[in-house]
Amino acid sequence: MLISMFFSVLIYNNVSRQIEGLIRMQNNRIRSFQFKRRDSALSEDLKKEKRQLGYTLILLNLAIITAASGAGYFLAGRTLFPIKLMIDEQNQFISDASHELRTPIATLRAEMEGKLLEKNISDEAARKLISSNLEELETLQNLANGLLKLTQIHTLEDANEHAEKISLLEIVKLARAKVLPLAKNKKIEIEIKMSEIIIKGNKNNLIEVFVILLDNAIKYSKKNTKITVSLEKLEHEVRILFSDRGIGISEKDLPHIFERFFRADKSRSQADGYGLGLSIAKKLIEKHRGLIYATSVVGKGSVFTVRLPLFI
Ligand code: ADP
């Protein structure tokens, strides 16, 4: 705008000077009578031209300021849009997290207040209270760890920044070892049907994803069932399939299971959890430029597929 105004003033002064020069020249010629009428009309025309130029320049500048303001408004909006999305997401995260934290805190408080009202608390009752409180505290701790993990993933660099050559078979075996006590409790067998394959990625993050998937498969399966981990190798990617014969996921819930804090109603009543595992797994796989999705039949079981590029 300043540049435009600067040049407008420059043009106006320049043209004014030329017009005034012409008028002066014409005034000199006025002395000869025969030119008088024609030249005074010419002088009026020149003054009119000068005024016209002034108006045109003002209009031009107004048009520029309007266009610049409009474009500025539009571009600022476009630039701020992702920032607004990020702030909205952060607010949503804080509100979801507080909501989830409230339940165990309220339970803890209610239990302690209830016991405080009793005049005499027996040793046994006190022990019961403490162990129940410890359970709630464990819930809180796990929830806080999950929340922390979710926020840390945002700041993680792409997995290929620190990618190492890793054996997928070894990772699956390590993940199985971590969930084995849970599987044994429910007499669930975890069968690994895959051959050795080397990919590039972040070992710890992939172990974490596979533990989440195996842990879910155990949680949402009945006793004495079987979980199978198998592998499909394609030209540019590998697919690792985690199949269980568990309760399955309804069509209505399936599109939401990777959302933060989502839990199917059936799962709420059947197993512990906060609905964070799959959203963490999804984010970690995305950091590997991979994909994770599920197919399921209610009552028959689910298959979670992780697709990873062979070389990232
Ligand atoms: P959590 O298991 O802690 O509830 P997740 O994010 O791991 O949270 O899973 C979200 C929801 O997806 C679960 O509550 C459950 O309803 C559903 N789900 C995940 N894995 C399975 C599975 N293998 N079988 C059936 N339902 C599953």
XYZ file of N, CA and C in Angstrom, residues 22 34 43 64 172 184 215 252 264 303 312:
33
model
N 2.778 23.402 -19.325
C 1.965 23.653 -20.532
C 1.108 24.894 -20.349
N -5.348 36.524 -31.224
C -6.076 35.514 -32.002
C -6.107 34.142 -31.322
N -6.419 25.490 -21.500
C -5.964 25.544 -20.112
C -6.990 24.887 -19.175
N -6.633 -0.963 -4.544
C -5.506 -1.783 -4.067
C -5.674 -2.111 -2.590
N 7.909 -60.103 17.000
C 6.645 -60.770 17.351
C 6.873 -61.701 18.552
N -1.637 -67.258 29.442
C -1.667 -68.504 30.226
C -2.851 -68.502 31.184
N -2.414 -58.069 23.453
C -3.096 -57.855 24.731
C -4.609 -57.741 24.506
N -21.032 -51.179 13.753
C -21.231 -49.807 14.230
C -19.959 -49.292 14.912
N -15.937 -50.088 22.979
C -17.268 -50.612 22.674
C -17.974 -50.924 24.002
N -9.627 -59.673 13.010
C -8.286 -59.724 12.419
C -7.766 -58.296 12.337
N 11.778 -48.163 4.502
C 11.292 -46.795 4.688
C 12.473 -45.831 4.665
